[in-house]
Amino acid sequence: MGQKTPRIYSVELNGAKDMKQTDKGDGKDKYRGLQDNCLELGKNQRKEHLTKEIDLDDHKLSNKELETKYHTNIVTGLSSTQAAELLARDGPNALSPPKETPEIIKFLKQMVGGFSILLWAGAILCWIAYGIQYSNDKSSSLDNVYLGTVLALVVILTGIFAYYQEAKSTNIMASFSKMIPQQALVIRDSEKKIIPAEQLVVGDIVEIKGGDQIPADIRLLFAQGCKVDNSSLTGESEPQSRSCEFTHDDPLETKNIGFYSTTCLEGTATGMVINTGDRTIIGQIASLASGVGNEKTPIAIEIQHFVHIVAGVAISIGVLFFIIAVSMKYRVLDSIIFLIGIIVANVPEGLLATVTVTLSLTAKRMAKKNCLVKNLEAVETLGSTSIICSDKTGTLTQNRMTVAHLWFDNQIFMADTSEDQLKQTFDQSSGTWASLSKIIALCNRAEFRPGQERVPIMKRVVVGDASETALLKFSEVVLGDVMEIRKRNHKVAEIPFNSTNKFQLSIHKTDDPIDKRFLMVMKGAPEKVLEKCSTIMVNGQEQPLNNSTAEAFYTAYMELGGLGERVLGFCHLYLPADEFPETYSFDVDAMNFPMSDFCFVGLLSMIDPPRSTVPDAITKCRSAGIKVIMVTGDHPITAKAIAKSVGIISANSETVEDIAKRLNIAVEQVNKQDAKAAVVTGTELKDMSEDQLDEVLTSYPEIVFARTSPQQKLIIVEGCQRQDAVVAVTGDGVNDSPALKKADIGIAMGIAGSDAAKNAADMVLLDDNFASIVTGVEEGRLIFDNLKKTIAYTLTKNIAELCPFLIYIIVGVPLPLGTITILFIDLGTDIVPSIALAYEKAESDIMNRKPRHKKKDRLVNEPLVVYSYLHIGIMQSLGAFLVYFTVYAQEGFRPSTLINLRVEWEKDSVNNLEDSYGQEWTRYQRKYLEWTGYTAFFIGIMVQQIADLIIRKTRRNSIFQQGLFRNKVIWVGIASQIIIALILSYGLGSITALNFTMLRSPQRQMLLLVVTIQASVLVCGCAPRHSHLGVR
Amino acid sequence: MGQSSMVLFGLILLFYLVFYGFLAALFTFTMWVMLQTLNDEVPKYRDQISSPGLTVFPKPVTALEYSFSVSEPESYKGYIEDLKKFLTPYASEAQKNLKVCANGVLSEQKGPVYEACQFPLNLLEACSGENDPDFGYSQGHPCILVKMNRIIGLKPQGQPRIECTGNSKGENTTTLAAYPPEGNIDLKYFPYYGKKLHASYLQPLVAVQLNYTASSTPKEVTVECKIVGSKNLKNYDDRDKFLGRVAFKITMRA
């Protein structure tokens, strides 16, 4: 144990974490007096939720009773043997990891989801068909076996691929959650030992001190100045003092219990372990979170919907033509084979892989932008998000106190609060400023950790609390080397800050060689500081403090306080040299120095400022139709101030209270419809019914929830989901995990987030920055748009693949396109282009439209299907048929001859089938011609898919707005199509199983000519989608 | 509301009518243009049938298996009728107007009128059906006609003939007689100029007659015929079992 023991679950980044904790600490006390709040009441209510689950009475027992209960001894601890027995009985003191779905189940899930079922059905039908064929005729061709095998392979490979993708992103997470083993100082066999915290058992006596993480739930037996941070458990940001007295019936309230995974901030304590592992309070909450069901992601619902459409079309057309075929006196076996053909033609075999690749490409892109996606499908969920419930601290703000305003010479000055401030630009010429800056630099105990000279000031690690750190950094920026200044102004005495005094004081020898007076500097709660002053400095001159100056002070104080800022007052006093000679010995306990008649110098206010990228991100959200709701445990005034400065509450909107104040009427008299914004506190929320919450959520576009507990977050999320919204929630604490789970997309903080939060979340923000969410939203919307394009592209050729069967069955022409060839289109030429559509850049309006309504704006909707099937699809089929008829006519079979030729054509015994010119063909020669026809039809579809690809580039923009060359991958896709087609029709022409033949070159020229005409018609086909049909 | 949706429906209907009408017109037009590029007399390409297949007559009911009983005329009646029907264009009266061509040379013609050469039935001797209307089936010596598929412009090199070999089970031996002698196919029947120009064209035929020596029944024999004697006529292709060759089985019961 010791200072160096890193806290588990947290990553130290420039000491930000430390700051946050201390900031939540004494800082709050300083201005708590300013505004009254019903904190105590709130606390009680917030905890109810948890209390119900907790059955703990150890806090009520005396030490003796405890010893008996746990068979231990407070002085000597457990014996090693006892401990070993208990460890064997209770298991290690660690949270059991969330239940992992067995890998094999995950894998099988990938194998049977969505299209896979259809494909499996197709494959099995193929095998059945072969079985029937084989039982009729032992020499029947193996085509159906090949086909079935290919279909099965497609499913298996796609499944493996999807599984691999999923596993990859899970692995990234696994590396995250690697815990640093924690140590605990325990008394066993009367000896102090350091053992891994995992080996703790109930009854162990452990010692903790400031900076340690509490290794288990402990009942304190001895405590000295012990304060703990329970924020991750209860959401309370103030440090809680701990002692060994039983103070409250509620185990969460009583002071003599320390909870597992909370942090001891200061002081020391000894305690007895009363709960370990999953039986700890945190463990119970963690298991609660796993009880909240995971909702299906919107994209999963969309894909399912798509599968239903495609399967519906496939099965109904299949069955319809099965009936037609049977009534046309085809053999049942043949009809079954037609059925298979129709299903194969209808199922976009490659789409599954394409969607997975597309999603993982985007996930990769998002990871680069600091959004780590755990669940691939969450990529799109973010895009359909309509409400973001965001944390304040760390997400919207920089998570560090920074000096925001100064008040001196009766003026408020604004300080730079951006992330990388290099200098402060306010007017620094006044004499008052010289004094104020000196107080700021001297009356401060914070210090830079040594060895950081090269680090930018704002990034240096500081030892000290958040306010002092802010002041130190501020003065370092303004004055230069503060340490040097402090060295020159030697400190002779000091009273540190405490919550009773509410001030900090130090006495220094000045660096002025002439002036031998001691300088007494003080900072603290402004009203306390002012009490001790009799003069005020204006423009470097001391003036008596009268009513008007005092009033100016209060106005400034209220104004800064109203901005949600933490205000500190500064004053000084030069001690007369005659009374306090250089050798004077100051005694802080005896207070042998004056404590009144100080000279008030100025006010300074600090805030955890918003991240500079956030206001812009919020504006983007707003124009994208996303409602941003702030949910924070912080004080309403601070929350509102931050909300205003980042734009969650826009500049010209008012809350009911604002209006009341402006019109000088009672809150009840205000017309609620005039207010656009609302600040709801946890207390108010507690008293609201579901309907009331719904009303708040629907009637105010701008909402801030302040003083809320993490449990209430869950209530808010559920409220939002009742409005049919897709809700994104950010969170970091253990208690956030149920809300993160419940949300459509849970976003955990990568830096400040606890392990439980990361586990429950779908996405991890690596930089904790709200702006990253917005980039994520943009990517998510882009992926939805692009998936739509991909699907439209993929669906189009379905008709061109289906028509050959229908024409074959009804008109009786030789089969224009074989099933194997269809697979070559679906899994060959079309794969790269459809993935290439994922690289399509955002259309200009992507962040200017409302988020899609999850029940109305479907991935695959009627216009898309109609446009793909009935417009482009039909055109494609006509084009491909033209090519098919051309090939047959040029070889001797004119279209008129082809009609109803099917039966003769396919008879193996007919080896002298006459064509239109009197030539006679053997069966194999015909088969070869049929394959040439397949190839021609294939090329026909392929070339038209190139045109289709180009028109699919856009949904809203015109093709020229979108630009033909911005997405280079599209051209790679087109090249791949052509190359694959060339290889198939030239390179593999000799492999008969593939059914490809070489096309003669004049034929090909003819093809290209014909197809180009068709393609240009296709491009003209853009016209109808802008027509009254609203088709895209 | 109802009215405006009716209007919308009408517009959509109109759109589809116009759209599909346009597509149909475009398709018809391009098909017409494509057909215009074709030649009426000769197909544009003949690359897929460079070498002819062999076929046999009468057409067997099941895949290339003849089965009949000598003593039951009903069992071979179908074969005889098929043969007769096939040989109708070869009747002397039908051939009256055809040219008597010189043997052994290709009868290349420049048009505009293309004449066909006579194929006198008596070349088939015992299998001509002139003397034996039963084509030998009643005597147990059945005739099978073998012919080459018509291919426009095909000019065989050398002296093509059809060579048949019989294979029977056990010790039975079969002798095969071929008419014209040695199964010769005269070059004067080539080249073929297509259905339109060469309407009266008669294909040269070769008849194979089986003579069983053994008396045991049933008699089973597998006959394999192929084109030999011509370099440019292939008689073997591992995928096409009928390219320049044909195999069939005859089962004859008493």
mmCIF file of C-alpha atoms in Angstrom, chain A residues 866 870-872 874-875 878-879 881-882 885-886 889-892 894-895 908-912 914-925 928-929 932 990 992 997-998 1000 1002-1003 1006 1013-1014 1017 1024 1027-1029, chain B residues 8 11-12 15-16 19-20 22-24 26-27 30-31 34-35 37-55 57 59 63 147-152 192 194-195 203 237 239-240 242-243:
data_model
loop_
_atom_site.group_PDB
_atom_site.id
_atom_site.type_symbol
_atom_site.label_atom_id
_atom_site.label_comp_id
_atom_site.label_asym_id
_atom_site.label_seq_id
_atom_site.Cartn_x
_atom_site.Cartn_y
_atom_site.Cartn_z
ATOM 1 C CA VAL A 866 -40.144 0.690 -55.585
ATOM 2 C CA LEU A 870 -39.693 -1.183 -60.432
ATOM 3 C CA HIS A 871 -37.605 1.543 -62.022
ATOM 4 C CA ILE A 872 -33.942 0.762 -62.189
ATOM 5 C CA ILE A 874 -36.783 -3.230 -64.714
ATOM 6 C CA MET A 875 -34.493 -1.119 -66.866
ATOM 7 C CA LEU A 878 -34.499 -5.061 -70.167
ATOM 8 C CA GLY A 879 -30.896 -4.149 -70.887
ATOM 9 C CA PHE A 881 -32.334 -9.319 -71.905
ATOM 10 C CA LEU A 882 -31.360 -7.286 -74.920
ATOM 11 C CA PHE A 885 -31.228 -12.027 -77.138
ATOM 12 C CA THR A 886 -28.391 -10.489 -79.114
ATOM 13 C CA ALA A 889 -29.568 -14.250 -82.371
ATOM 14 C CA GLN A 890 -26.021 -13.765 -83.504
ATOM 15 C CA GLU A 891 -25.284 -17.430 -82.938
ATOM 16 C CA GLY A 892 -28.303 -18.561 -84.892
ATOM 17 C CA ARG A 894 -33.556 -15.681 -83.289
ATOM 18 C CA PRO A 895 -35.857 -14.505 -80.485
ATOM 19 C CA ASP A 908 -30.226 -34.593 -73.290
ATOM 20 C CA SER A 909 -31.329 -36.969 -76.027
ATOM 21 C CA VAL A 910 -31.857 -34.228 -78.568
ATOM 22 C CA ASN A 911 -28.556 -33.700 -80.269
ATOM 23 C CA ASN A 912 -29.727 -32.203 -83.509
ATOM 24 C CA GLU A 914 -32.308 -26.962 -85.387
ATOM 25 C CA ASP A 915 -31.741 -23.228 -85.086
ATOM 26 C CA SER A 916 -33.291 -20.445 -87.186
ATOM 27 C CA TYR A 917 -30.787 -21.057 -89.979
ATOM 28 C CA GLY A 918 -31.179 -24.827 -90.293
ATOM 29 C CA GLN A 919 -28.037 -25.714 -88.396
ATOM 30 C CA GLU A 920 -28.191 -28.520 -85.897
ATOM 31 C CA TRP A 921 -26.844 -28.324 -82.356
ATOM 32 C CA THR A 922 -25.810 -31.069 -79.972
ATOM 33 C CA ARG A 923 -26.855 -30.815 -76.342
ATOM 34 C CA TYR A 924 -23.422 -29.729 -75.223
ATOM 35 C CA GLN A 925 -23.126 -27.131 -77.940
ATOM 36 C CA TYR A 928 -22.176 -23.917 -74.100
ATOM 37 C CA LEU A 929 -24.292 -21.354 -75.864
ATOM 38 C CA THR A 932 -22.414 -17.713 -73.196
ATOM 39 C CA SER A 990 -12.237 -23.309 -69.183
ATOM 40 C CA THR A 992 -17.088 -25.593 -66.707
ATOM 41 C CA THR A 997 -17.608 -18.593 -71.433
ATOM 42 C CA MET A 998 -15.628 -16.172 -73.418
ATOM 43 C CA ARG A 1000 -16.502 -12.834 -78.781
ATOM 44 C CA PRO A 1002 -17.485 -8.047 -81.670
ATOM 45 C CA GLN A 1003 -20.237 -9.337 -79.442
ATOM 46 C CA MET A 1006 -22.166 -4.693 -79.414
ATOM 47 C CA ILE A 1013 -27.496 3.275 -74.191
ATOM 48 C CA GLN A 1014 -29.233 1.546 -71.325
ATOM 49 C CA VAL A 1017 -31.160 5.832 -69.654
ATOM 50 C CA PRO A 1024 -38.220 10.258 -61.600
ATOM 51 C CA SER A 1027 -40.638 13.713 -59.205
ATOM 52 C CA HIS A 1028 -43.914 13.970 -57.376
ATOM 53 C CA LEU A 1029 -43.443 10.396 -56.262
ATOM 54 C CA LEU B 8 -51.978 11.221 -56.660
ATOM 55 C CA LEU B 11 -50.561 10.583 -61.396
ATOM 56 C CA ILE B 12 -48.602 7.598 -60.230
ATOM 57 C CA PHE B 15 -46.241 7.955 -64.533
ATOM 58 C CA TYR B 16 -45.903 4.189 -64.663
ATOM 59 C CA PHE B 19 -42.493 5.148 -67.959
ATOM 60 C CA TYR B 20 -43.116 1.531 -68.895
ATOM 61 C CA PHE B 22 -41.244 4.386 -72.881
ATOM 62 C CA LEU B 23 -39.184 1.437 -71.677
ATOM 63 C CA ALA B 24 -41.131 -0.985 -73.850
ATOM 64 C CA LEU B 26 -36.988 1.601 -76.150
ATOM 65 C CA PHE B 27 -36.622 -2.149 -75.752
ATOM 66 C CA THR B 30 -33.195 -1.632 -79.690
ATOM 67 C CA MET B 31 -34.312 -5.203 -80.405
ATOM 68 C CA MET B 34 -30.296 -5.538 -83.272
ATOM 69 C CA LEU B 35 -32.328 -7.749 -85.604
ATOM 70 C CA THR B 37 -27.846 -6.091 -87.955
ATOM 71 C CA LEU B 38 -28.468 -9.809 -88.535
ATOM 72 C CA ASN B 39 -28.147 -11.569 -91.830
ATOM 73 C CA ASP B 40 -31.187 -13.533 -92.923
ATOM 74 C CA GLU B 41 -29.218 -16.267 -94.600
ATOM 75 C CA VAL B 42 -26.236 -16.922 -92.382
ATOM 76 C CA PRO B 43 -25.909 -16.401 -88.645
ATOM 77 C CA LYS B 44 -23.455 -13.753 -87.626
ATOM 78 C CA TYR B 45 -21.173 -16.154 -85.798
ATOM 79 C CA ARG B 46 -20.660 -19.859 -86.194
ATOM 80 C CA ASP B 47 -17.864 -20.288 -83.692
ATOM 81 C CA GLN B 48 -19.853 -22.355 -81.255
ATOM 82 C CA ILE B 49 -20.553 -25.151 -83.760
ATOM 83 C CA SER B 50 -17.307 -25.601 -85.614
ATOM 84 C CA SER B 51 -17.619 -29.362 -85.802
ATOM 85 C CA PRO B 52 -20.801 -31.358 -86.305
ATOM 86 C CA GLY B 53 -22.420 -33.783 -83.923
ATOM 87 C CA LEU B 54 -23.714 -37.207 -84.954
ATOM 88 C CA THR B 55 -27.291 -38.286 -84.530
ATOM 89 C CA PHE B 57 -32.524 -42.520 -86.592
ATOM 90 C CA LYS B 59 -35.196 -41.726 -82.574
ATOM 91 C CA ALA B 63 -31.843 -42.331 -74.222
ATOM 92 C CA LYS B 147 -26.110 -38.581 -89.956
ATOM 93 C CA MET B 148 -23.924 -35.569 -89.380
ATOM 94 C CA ASN B 149 -25.545 -32.381 -88.029
ATOM 95 C CA ARG B 150 -25.982 -29.617 -90.569
ATOM 96 C CA ILE B 151 -23.554 -26.756 -90.133
ATOM 97 C CA ILE B 152 -23.556 -23.842 -92.498
ATOM 98 C CA TYR B 192 -24.494 -26.319 -96.639
ATOM 99 C CA GLY B 194 -28.496 -22.534 -94.766
ATOM 100 C CA LYS B 195 -32.219 -23.072 -94.562
ATOM 101 C CA GLN B 203 -28.187 -34.451 -95.792
ATOM 102 C CA ASP B 237 -14.514 -34.188 -76.966
ATOM 103 C CA ARG B 239 -17.528 -33.097 -72.520
ATOM 104 C CA ASP B 240 -19.587 -33.457 -75.685
ATOM 105 C CA PHE B 242 -22.085 -36.426 -79.513
ATOM 106 C CA LEU B 243 -19.405 -34.391 -81.200
#
